[in-house]
Short mmCIF file of C-alpha atoms and ligand atoms in Angstrom, two decimals:
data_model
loop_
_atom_site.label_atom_id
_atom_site.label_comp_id
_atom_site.label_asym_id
_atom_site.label_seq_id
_atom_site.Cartn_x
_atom_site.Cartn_y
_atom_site.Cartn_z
CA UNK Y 1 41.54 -23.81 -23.33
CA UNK Y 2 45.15 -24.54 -23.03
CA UNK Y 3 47.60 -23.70 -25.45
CA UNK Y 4 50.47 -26.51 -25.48
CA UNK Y 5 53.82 -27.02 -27.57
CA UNK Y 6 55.24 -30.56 -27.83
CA UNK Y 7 58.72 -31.33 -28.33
CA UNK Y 8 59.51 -35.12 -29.37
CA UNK Y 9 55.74 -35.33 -30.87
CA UNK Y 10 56.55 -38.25 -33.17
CA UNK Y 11 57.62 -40.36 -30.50
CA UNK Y 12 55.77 -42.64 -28.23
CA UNK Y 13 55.13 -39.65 -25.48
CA UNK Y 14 54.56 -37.68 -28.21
CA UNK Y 15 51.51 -39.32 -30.23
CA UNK Y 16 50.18 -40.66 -26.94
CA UNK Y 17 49.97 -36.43 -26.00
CA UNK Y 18 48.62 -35.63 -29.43
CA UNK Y 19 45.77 -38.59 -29.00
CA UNK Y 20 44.48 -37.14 -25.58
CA UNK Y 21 44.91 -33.38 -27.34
CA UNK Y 22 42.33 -34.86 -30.50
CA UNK Y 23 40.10 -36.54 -27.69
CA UNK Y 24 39.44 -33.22 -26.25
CA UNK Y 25 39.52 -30.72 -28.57
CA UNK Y 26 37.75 -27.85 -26.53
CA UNK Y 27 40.56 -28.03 -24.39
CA UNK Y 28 43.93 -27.75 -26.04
CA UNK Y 29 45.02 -25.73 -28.86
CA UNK Y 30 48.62 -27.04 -30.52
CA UNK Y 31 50.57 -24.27 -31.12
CA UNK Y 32 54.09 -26.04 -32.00
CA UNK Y 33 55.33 -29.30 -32.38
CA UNK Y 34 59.13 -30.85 -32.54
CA UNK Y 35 60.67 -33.70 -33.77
CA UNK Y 36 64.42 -35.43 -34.67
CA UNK Y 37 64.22 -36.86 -37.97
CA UNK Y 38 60.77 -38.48 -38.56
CA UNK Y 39 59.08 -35.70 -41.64
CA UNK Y 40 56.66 -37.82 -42.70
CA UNK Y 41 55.15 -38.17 -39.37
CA UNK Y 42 55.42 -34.92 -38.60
CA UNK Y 43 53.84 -33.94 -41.87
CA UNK Y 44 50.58 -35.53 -41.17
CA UNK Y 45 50.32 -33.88 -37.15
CA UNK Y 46 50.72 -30.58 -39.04
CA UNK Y 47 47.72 -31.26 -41.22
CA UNK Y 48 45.75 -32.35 -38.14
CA UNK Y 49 46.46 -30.31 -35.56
CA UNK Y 50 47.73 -26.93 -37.80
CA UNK Y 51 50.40 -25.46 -35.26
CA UNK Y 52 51.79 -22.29 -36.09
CA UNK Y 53 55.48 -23.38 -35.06
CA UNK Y 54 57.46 -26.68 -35.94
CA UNK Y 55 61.04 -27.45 -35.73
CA UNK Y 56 63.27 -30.61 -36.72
CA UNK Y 57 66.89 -30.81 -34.92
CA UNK Y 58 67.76 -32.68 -38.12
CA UNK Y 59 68.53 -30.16 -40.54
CA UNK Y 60 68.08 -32.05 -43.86
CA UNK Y 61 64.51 -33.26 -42.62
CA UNK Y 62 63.40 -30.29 -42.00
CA UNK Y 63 64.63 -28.82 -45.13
CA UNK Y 64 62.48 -32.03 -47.33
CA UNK Y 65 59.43 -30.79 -44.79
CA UNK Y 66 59.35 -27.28 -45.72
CA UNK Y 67 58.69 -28.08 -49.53
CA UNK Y 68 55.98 -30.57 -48.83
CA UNK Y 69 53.76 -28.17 -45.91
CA UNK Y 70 54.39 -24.78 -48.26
CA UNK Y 71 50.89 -23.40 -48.52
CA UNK Y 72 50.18 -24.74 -44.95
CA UNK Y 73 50.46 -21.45 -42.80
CA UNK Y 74 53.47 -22.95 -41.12
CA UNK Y 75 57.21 -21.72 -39.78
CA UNK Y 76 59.42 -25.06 -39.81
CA UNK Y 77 62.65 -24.20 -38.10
CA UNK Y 78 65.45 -26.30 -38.02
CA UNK Y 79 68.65 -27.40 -35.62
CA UNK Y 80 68.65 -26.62 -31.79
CA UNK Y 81 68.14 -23.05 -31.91
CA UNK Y 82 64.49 -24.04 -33.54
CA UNK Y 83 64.02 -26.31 -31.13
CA UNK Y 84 64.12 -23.43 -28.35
CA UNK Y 85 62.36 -20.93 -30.53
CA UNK Y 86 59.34 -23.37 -30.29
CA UNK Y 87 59.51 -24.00 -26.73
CA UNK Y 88 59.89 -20.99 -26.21
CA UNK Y 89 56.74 -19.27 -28.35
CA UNK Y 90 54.60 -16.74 -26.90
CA UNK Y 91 51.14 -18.00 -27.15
CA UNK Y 92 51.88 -21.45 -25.21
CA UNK Y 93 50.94 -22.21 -21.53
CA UNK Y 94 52.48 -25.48 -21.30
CA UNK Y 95 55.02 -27.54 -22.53
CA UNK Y 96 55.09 -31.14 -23.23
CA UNK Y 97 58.55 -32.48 -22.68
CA UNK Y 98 58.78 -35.69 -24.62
CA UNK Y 99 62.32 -35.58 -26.64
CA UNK Y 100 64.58 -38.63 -25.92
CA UNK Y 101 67.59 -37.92 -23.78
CA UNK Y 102 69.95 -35.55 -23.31
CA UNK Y 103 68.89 -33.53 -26.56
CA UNK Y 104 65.55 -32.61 -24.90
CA UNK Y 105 68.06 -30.34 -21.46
CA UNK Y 106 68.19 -27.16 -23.50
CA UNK Y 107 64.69 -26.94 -25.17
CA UNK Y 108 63.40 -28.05 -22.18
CA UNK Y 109 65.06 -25.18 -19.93
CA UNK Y 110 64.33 -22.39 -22.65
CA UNK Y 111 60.42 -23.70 -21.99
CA UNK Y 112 60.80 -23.17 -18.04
CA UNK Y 113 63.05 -19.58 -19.13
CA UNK Y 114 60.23 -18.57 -20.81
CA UNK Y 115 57.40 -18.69 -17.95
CA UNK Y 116 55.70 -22.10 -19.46
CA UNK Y 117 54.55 -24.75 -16.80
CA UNK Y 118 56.20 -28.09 -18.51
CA UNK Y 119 54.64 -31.86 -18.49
CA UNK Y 120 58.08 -33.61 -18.18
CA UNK Y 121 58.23 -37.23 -19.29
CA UNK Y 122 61.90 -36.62 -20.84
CA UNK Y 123 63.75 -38.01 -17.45
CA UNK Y 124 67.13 -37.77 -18.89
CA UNK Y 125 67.09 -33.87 -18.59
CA UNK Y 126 66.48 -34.09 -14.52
CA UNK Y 127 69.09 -36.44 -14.26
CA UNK Y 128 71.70 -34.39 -15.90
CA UNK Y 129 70.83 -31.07 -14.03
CA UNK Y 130 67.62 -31.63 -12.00
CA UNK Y 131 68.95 -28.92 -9.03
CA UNK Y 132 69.12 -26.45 -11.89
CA UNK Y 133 66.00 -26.87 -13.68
CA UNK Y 134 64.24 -26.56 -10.15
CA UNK Y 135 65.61 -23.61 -9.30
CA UNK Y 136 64.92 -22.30 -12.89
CA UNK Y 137 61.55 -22.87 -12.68
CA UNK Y 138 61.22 -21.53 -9.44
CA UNK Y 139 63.07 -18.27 -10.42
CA UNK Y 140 60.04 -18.57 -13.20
CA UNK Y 141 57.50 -19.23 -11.03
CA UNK Y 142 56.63 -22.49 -13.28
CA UNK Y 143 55.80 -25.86 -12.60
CA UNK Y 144 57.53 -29.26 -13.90
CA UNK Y 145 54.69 -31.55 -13.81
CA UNK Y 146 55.59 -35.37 -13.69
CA UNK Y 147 54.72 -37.28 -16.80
CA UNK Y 148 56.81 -40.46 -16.02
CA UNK Y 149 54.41 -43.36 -14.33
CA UNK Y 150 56.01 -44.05 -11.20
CA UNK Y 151 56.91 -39.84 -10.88
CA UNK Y 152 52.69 -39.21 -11.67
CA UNK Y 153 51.49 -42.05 -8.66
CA UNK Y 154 53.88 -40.27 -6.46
CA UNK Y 155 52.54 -36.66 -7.17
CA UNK Y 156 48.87 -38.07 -6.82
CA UNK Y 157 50.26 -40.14 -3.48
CA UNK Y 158 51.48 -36.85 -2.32
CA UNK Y 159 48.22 -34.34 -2.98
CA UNK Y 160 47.07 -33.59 -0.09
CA UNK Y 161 50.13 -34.84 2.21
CA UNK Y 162 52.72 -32.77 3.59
CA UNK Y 163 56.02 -33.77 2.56
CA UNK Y 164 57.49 -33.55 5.94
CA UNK Y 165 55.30 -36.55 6.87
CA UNK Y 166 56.98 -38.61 4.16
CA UNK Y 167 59.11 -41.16 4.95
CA UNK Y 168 59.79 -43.02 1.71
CA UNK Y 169 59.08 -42.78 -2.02
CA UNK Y 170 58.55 -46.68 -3.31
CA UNK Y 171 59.27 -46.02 -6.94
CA UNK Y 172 58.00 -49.36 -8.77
CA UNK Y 173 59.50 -51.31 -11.57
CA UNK Y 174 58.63 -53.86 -14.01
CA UNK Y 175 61.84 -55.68 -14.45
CA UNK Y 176 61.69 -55.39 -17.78
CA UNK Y 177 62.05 -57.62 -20.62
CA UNK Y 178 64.68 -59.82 -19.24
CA UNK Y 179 64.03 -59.93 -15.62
CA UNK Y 180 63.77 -63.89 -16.14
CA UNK Y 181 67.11 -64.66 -17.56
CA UNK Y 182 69.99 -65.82 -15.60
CA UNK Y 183 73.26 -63.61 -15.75
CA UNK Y 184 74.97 -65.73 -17.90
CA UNK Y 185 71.75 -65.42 -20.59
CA UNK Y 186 72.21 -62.05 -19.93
CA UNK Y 187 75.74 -61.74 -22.28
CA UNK Y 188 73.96 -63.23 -25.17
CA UNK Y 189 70.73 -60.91 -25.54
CA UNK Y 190 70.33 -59.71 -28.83
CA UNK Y 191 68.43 -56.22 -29.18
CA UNK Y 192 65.31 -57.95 -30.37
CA UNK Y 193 65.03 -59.53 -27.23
CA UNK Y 194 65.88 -56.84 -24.67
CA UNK Y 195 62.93 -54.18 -26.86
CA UNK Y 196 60.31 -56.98 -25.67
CA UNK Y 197 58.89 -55.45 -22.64
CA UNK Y 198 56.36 -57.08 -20.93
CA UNK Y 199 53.85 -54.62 -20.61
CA UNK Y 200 54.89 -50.55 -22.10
CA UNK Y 201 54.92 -49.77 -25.89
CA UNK Y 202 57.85 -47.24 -25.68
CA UNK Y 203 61.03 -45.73 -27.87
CA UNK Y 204 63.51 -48.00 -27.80
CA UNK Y 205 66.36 -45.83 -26.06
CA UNK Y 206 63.94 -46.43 -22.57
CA UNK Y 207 62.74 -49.97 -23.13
CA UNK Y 208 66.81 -50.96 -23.37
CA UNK Y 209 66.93 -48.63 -20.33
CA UNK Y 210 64.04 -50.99 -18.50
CA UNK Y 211 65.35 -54.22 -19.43
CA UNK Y 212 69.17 -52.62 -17.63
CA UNK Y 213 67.10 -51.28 -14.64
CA UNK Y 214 69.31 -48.13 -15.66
CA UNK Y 215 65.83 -46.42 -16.40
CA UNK Y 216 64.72 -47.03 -12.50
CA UNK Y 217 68.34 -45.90 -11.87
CA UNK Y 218 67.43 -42.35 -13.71
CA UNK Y 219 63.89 -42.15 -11.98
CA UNK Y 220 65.45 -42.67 -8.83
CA UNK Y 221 67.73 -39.36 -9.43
CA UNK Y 222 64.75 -37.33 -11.26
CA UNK Y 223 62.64 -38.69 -8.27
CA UNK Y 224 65.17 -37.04 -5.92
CA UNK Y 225 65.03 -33.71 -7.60
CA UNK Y 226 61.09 -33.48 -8.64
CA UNK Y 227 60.11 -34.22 -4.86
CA UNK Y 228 63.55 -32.96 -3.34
CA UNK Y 229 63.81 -36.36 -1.12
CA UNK Y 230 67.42 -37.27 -0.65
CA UNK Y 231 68.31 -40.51 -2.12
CA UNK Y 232 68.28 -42.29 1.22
CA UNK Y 233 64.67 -42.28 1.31
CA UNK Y 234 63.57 -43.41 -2.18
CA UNK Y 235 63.40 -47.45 -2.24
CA UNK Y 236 62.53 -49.69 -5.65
CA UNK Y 237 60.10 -52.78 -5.71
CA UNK Y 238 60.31 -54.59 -8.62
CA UNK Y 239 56.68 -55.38 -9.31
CA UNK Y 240 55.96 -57.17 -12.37
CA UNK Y 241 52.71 -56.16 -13.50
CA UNK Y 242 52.85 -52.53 -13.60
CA UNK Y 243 49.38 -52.18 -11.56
CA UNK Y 244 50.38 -50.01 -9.07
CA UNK Y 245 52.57 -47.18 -10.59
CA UNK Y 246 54.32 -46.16 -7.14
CA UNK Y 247 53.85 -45.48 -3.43
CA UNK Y 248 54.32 -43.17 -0.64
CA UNK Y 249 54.88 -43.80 2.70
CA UNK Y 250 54.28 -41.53 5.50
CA UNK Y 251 55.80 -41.38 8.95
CA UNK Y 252 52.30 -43.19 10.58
CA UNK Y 253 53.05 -46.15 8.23
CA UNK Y 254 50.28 -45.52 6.24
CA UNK Y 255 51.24 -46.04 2.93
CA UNK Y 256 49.43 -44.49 -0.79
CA UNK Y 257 49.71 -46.20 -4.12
CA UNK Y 258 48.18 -44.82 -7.42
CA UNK Y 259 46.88 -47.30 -9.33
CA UNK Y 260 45.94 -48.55 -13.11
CA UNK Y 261 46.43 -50.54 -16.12
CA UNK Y 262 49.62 -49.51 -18.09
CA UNK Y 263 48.70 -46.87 -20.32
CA UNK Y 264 50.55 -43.64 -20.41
CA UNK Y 265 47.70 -41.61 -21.46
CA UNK Y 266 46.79 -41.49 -17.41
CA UNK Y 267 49.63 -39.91 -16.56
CA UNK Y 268 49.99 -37.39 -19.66
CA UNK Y 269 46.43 -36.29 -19.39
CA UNK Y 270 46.73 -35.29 -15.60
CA UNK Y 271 50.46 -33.71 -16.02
CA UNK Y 272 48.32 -31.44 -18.82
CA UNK Y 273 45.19 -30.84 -16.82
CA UNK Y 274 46.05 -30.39 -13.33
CA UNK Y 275 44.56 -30.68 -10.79
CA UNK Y 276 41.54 -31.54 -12.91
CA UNK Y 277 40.76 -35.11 -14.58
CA UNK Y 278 39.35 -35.63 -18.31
CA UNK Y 279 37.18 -38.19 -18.58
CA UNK Y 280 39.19 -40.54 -20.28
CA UNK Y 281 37.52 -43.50 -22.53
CA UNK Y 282 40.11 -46.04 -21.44
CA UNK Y 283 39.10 -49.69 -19.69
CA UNK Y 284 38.88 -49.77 -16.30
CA UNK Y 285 41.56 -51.27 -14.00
CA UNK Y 286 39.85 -55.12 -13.09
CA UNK Y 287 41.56 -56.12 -10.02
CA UNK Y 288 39.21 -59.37 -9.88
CA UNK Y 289 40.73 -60.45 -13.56
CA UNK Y 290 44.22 -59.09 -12.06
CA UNK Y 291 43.68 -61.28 -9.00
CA UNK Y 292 47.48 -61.09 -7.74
CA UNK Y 293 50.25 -58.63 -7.59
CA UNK Y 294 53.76 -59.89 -7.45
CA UNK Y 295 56.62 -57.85 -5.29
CA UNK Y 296 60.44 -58.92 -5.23
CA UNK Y 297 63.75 -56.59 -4.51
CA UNK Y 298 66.06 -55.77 -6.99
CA UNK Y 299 68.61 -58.01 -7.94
CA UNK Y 300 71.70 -55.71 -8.12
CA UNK Y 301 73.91 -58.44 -9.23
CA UNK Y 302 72.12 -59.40 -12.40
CA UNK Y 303 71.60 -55.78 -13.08
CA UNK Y 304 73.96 -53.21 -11.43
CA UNK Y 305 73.02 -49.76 -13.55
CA UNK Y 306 70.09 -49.12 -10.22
CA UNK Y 307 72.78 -49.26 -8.38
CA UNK Y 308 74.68 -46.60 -10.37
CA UNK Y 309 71.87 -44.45 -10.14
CA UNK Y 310 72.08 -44.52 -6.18
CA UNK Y 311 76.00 -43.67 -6.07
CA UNK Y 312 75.51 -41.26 -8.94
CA UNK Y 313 73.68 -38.87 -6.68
CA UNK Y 314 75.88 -40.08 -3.99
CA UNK Y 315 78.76 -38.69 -5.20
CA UNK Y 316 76.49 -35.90 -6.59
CA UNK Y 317 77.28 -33.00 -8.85
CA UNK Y 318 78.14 -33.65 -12.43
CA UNK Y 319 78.39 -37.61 -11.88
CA UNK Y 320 74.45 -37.85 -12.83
CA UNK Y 321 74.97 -36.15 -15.77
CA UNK Y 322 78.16 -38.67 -16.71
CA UNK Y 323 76.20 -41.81 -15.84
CA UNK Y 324 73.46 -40.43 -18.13
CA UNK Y 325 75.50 -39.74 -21.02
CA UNK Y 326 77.47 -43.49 -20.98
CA UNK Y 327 74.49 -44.92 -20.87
CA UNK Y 328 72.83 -43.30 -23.73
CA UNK Y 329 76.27 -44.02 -26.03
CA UNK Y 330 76.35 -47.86 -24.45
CA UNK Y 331 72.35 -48.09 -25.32
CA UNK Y 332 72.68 -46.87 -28.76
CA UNK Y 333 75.99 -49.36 -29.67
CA UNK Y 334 74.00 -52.11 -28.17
CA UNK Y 335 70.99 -51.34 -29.94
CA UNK Y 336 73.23 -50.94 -33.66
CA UNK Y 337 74.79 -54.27 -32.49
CA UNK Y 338 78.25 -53.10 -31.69
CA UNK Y 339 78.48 -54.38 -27.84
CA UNK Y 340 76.98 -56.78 -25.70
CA UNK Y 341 74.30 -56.11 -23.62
CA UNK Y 342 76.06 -56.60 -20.33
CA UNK Y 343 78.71 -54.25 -21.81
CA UNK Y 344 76.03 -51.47 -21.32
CA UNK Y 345 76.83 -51.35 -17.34
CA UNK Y 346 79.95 -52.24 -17.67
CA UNK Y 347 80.69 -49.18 -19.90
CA UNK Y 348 78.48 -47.05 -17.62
CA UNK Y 349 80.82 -47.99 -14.46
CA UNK Y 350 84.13 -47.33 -16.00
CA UNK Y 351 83.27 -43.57 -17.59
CA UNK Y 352 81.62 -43.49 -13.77
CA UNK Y 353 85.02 -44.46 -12.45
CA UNK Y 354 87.06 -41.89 -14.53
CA UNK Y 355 85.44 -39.05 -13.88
CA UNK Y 356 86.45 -36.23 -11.43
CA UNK Y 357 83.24 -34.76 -10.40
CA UNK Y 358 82.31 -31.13 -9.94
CA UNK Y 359 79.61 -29.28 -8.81
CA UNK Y 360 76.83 -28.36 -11.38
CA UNK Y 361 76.50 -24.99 -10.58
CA UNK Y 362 75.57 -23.61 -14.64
CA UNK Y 363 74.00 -25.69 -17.32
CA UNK Y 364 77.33 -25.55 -18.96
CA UNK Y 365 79.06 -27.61 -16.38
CA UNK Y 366 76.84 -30.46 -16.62
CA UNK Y 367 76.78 -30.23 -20.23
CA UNK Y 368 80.33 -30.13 -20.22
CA UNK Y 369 80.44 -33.31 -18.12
CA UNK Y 370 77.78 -34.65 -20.91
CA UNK Y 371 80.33 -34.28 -23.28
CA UNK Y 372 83.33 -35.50 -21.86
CA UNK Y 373 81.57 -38.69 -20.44
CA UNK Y 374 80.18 -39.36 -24.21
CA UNK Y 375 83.62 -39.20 -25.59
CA UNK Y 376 84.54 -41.56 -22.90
CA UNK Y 377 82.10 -44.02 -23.16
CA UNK Y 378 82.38 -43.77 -26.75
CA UNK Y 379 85.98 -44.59 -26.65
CA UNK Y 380 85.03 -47.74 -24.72
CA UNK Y 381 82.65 -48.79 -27.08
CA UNK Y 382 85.33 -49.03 -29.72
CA UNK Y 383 87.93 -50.96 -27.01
CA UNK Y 384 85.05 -53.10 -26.80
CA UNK Y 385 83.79 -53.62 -30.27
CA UNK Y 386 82.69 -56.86 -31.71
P1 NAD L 1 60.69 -42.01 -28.67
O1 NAD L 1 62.00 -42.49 -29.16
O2 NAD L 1 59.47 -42.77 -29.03
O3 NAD L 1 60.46 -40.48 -29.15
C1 NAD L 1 61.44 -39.51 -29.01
C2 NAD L 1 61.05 -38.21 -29.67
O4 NAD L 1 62.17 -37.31 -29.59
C3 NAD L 1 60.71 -38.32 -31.16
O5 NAD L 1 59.75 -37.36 -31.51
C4 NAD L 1 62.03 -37.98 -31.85
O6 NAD L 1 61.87 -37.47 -33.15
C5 NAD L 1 62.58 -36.92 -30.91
N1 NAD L 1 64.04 -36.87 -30.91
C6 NAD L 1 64.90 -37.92 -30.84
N2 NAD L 1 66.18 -37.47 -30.84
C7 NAD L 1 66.12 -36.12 -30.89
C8 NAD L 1 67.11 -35.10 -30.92
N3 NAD L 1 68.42 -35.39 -30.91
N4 NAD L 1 66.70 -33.82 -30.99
C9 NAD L 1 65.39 -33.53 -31.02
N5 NAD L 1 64.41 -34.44 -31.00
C10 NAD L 1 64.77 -35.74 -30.94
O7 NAD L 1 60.82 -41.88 -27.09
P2 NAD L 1 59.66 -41.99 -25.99
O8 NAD L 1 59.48 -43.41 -25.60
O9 NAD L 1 58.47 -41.19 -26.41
O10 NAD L 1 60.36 -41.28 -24.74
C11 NAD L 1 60.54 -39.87 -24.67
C12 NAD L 1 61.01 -39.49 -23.28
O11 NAD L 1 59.98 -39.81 -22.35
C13 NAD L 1 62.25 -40.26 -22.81
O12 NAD L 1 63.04 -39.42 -22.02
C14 NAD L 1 61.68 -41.38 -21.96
O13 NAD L 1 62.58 -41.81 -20.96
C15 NAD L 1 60.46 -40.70 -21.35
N6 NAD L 1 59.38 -41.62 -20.97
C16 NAD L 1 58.75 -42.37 -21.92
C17 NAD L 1 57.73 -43.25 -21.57
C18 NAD L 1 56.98 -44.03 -22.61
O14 NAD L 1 55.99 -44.68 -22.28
N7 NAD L 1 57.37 -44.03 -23.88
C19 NAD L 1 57.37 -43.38 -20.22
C20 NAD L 1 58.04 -42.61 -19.27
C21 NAD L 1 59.04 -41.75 -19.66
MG1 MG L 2 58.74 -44.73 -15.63
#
């Protein structure tokens, strides 16, 4: 029996963890649960799954929750020193990492401070201070345990393997919703269109993030730290269909794929079990109904934010961290309307441009850089406003 906390459990990660946690209840006990604004969701997983522990970073949310789960046996905390009191309780073993963003670095770390092995699917963290949160959970001696797709097929690829056979990570991509379009349909997307992705139900934040490429720009820099492969060696495919998840290839030529249909519940289950695999109800992968997988490169011209991923950890210390927080402020104007989509990158590349970088050697420097690069980015937002 493990006991787990989840923070960002109203989200897509989030009720995707809780499903697997209700398909096998003799194996996980909830003990706390986290969420941003959404009470009413988070009302009903505390009458289900009765953790001892909640917290809401929104303060007024969490104020409306208390009055409707009195009587319920549970502590609701509130703001971001809740959020770290639940990642950080006693009685868990692991750690679900499923906020959104740049929100999820400190709850995340206080998880690792605290001795818990953590399922990571929030990327954004490892992109800001990936180094850090290594060494952290070395110093711990705990375990980040990929959650993202592509990050899961290379962990599986790798079992067995020793990494100094490697001699590239293939990290796979969809393209996104608007791989199709030409770069001159690309100015006129509206939001609607770009939160269309072919084949992933996910929060918005990372479907926008798919349909820029900037999300295979941010695996390729938490790739870099979760398997400590220097950029040079990491390579993207774009490959349509989302079959195979990722590959490895090792210094014979042989290469390993992990393979599947698109459903995150794979890669959550085995980030939670490890090594071990549950027995999982899903339907099976069909490569006869598949019949053909598609492979292209990335076109960098049509969408330049992989590329900013690459010189990002180029350039190295707090520049991650800067490219991350642009792009979360350029996402969220695009997605309330404010900018155009092609603004996203463009945004992203001039914060990039004006920032002096520095190494991250505390959490405070790269949240520092977070901060700076979100005024930035914010200020171009407005230059740029519609
Ligand atoms: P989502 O928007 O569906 O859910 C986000 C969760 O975080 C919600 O519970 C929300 O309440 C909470 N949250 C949002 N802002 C917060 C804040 N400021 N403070 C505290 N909590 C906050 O997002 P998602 O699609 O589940 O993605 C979560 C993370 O997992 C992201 O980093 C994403 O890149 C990564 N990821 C998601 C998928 C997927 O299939 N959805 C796949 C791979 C990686
Ligand atoms: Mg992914």
């Amino acid at each position: 029996m493990k006991t787990v906390v989840i923070l960002g459990s109203t989200g897509s990660i989030g009720t995707n963890t809780l499903d697997i946690v209700q398909r096998f209840p003799g194996e996980f006990r909830v003990a706390g649960l986290t969420a941003g604004s959404n009470d009413e969701v988070l009302e009903q997983q505390i009458r289900t799954f009765r953790p001892r522990l909640v917290a809401m970073s929104n303060e007024s949310a969490a104020a409306k929750l208390r009055q409707r789960c009195s009587g319920l046996g549970v502590e609701i905390l509130s703001g971001q020193e809740g959020l770290v009191q639940v990642a950080s309780a006693p009685e868990a073993d692991l750690v679900v990492s499923a906020i959104v963003g740049g929100a999820g670095l400190l709850p995340t770390l206080a998880a690792i401070r605290a001795k818990k092995h953590v399922a990571l699917a929030n990327k954004e963290p490892m992109v800001m201070a990936g180094k850090l949160m290594q060494e952290e959970a070395r110093r711990h001696g705990v375990r980040i345990f990929p959650v993202d797709s592509e990050h899961s097929a290379i962990f599986q690829s790798l079992e067995g393997h020793r990494l100094v056979d490697v001699r590239r990570l293939i990290l796979t991509a969809s393209g996104g919703a608007l791989w199709p379009l030409s770069k001159e349909e690309l100015q006129d997307v509206t939001p609607e269109r770009a939160l269309q992705h072919p084949n992933w139900k996910m929060g918005s934040k990372i479907t926008i993030d798919s349909a820029t490429l900037m999300n295979k720009g941010l695996e390729v820099v938490e790739a870099r730290w979760l398997f400590d492969i220097p950029e040079s060696r990491i390579d993207v495919l774009i490959h349509r269909e989302s079959i195979i998840h990722s590959l490895v290839e090792y210094e014979d030529r042989s290469m390993i794929a992990q393979l599947g249909l698109p459903d995150m519940r794979t890669p959550i289950s085995y980030a939670m079990r490890y090594p071990e695999r549950l027995p999982l109800d899903l339907p099976s992968l069909d490569l006869t109904e598949v019949g053909k997988l598609s492979f292209c490169k990335p076109d960098h011209e049509r969408f330049p934010c992989l590329g900013l991923g690459y010189e990002s950890l180029r350039v190295g210390g707090t520049m991650p961290a800067t490219m991350n927080a642009a792009n979360e402020i350029a996402v969220d104007a695009f997605l309330n309307g404010g900018i155009r989509f092609t603004a996203i990158a463009e945004i992203i590349r001039s914060t990039m441009d004006a920032h002096q970088t520095k190494d991250v050697d505390t959490i405070d420097t790269a949240l520092e850089a977070d901060r700076w690069a979100r005024e930035k980015a914010e200020s171009l937002v407005l230059a740029l406003a519609r």
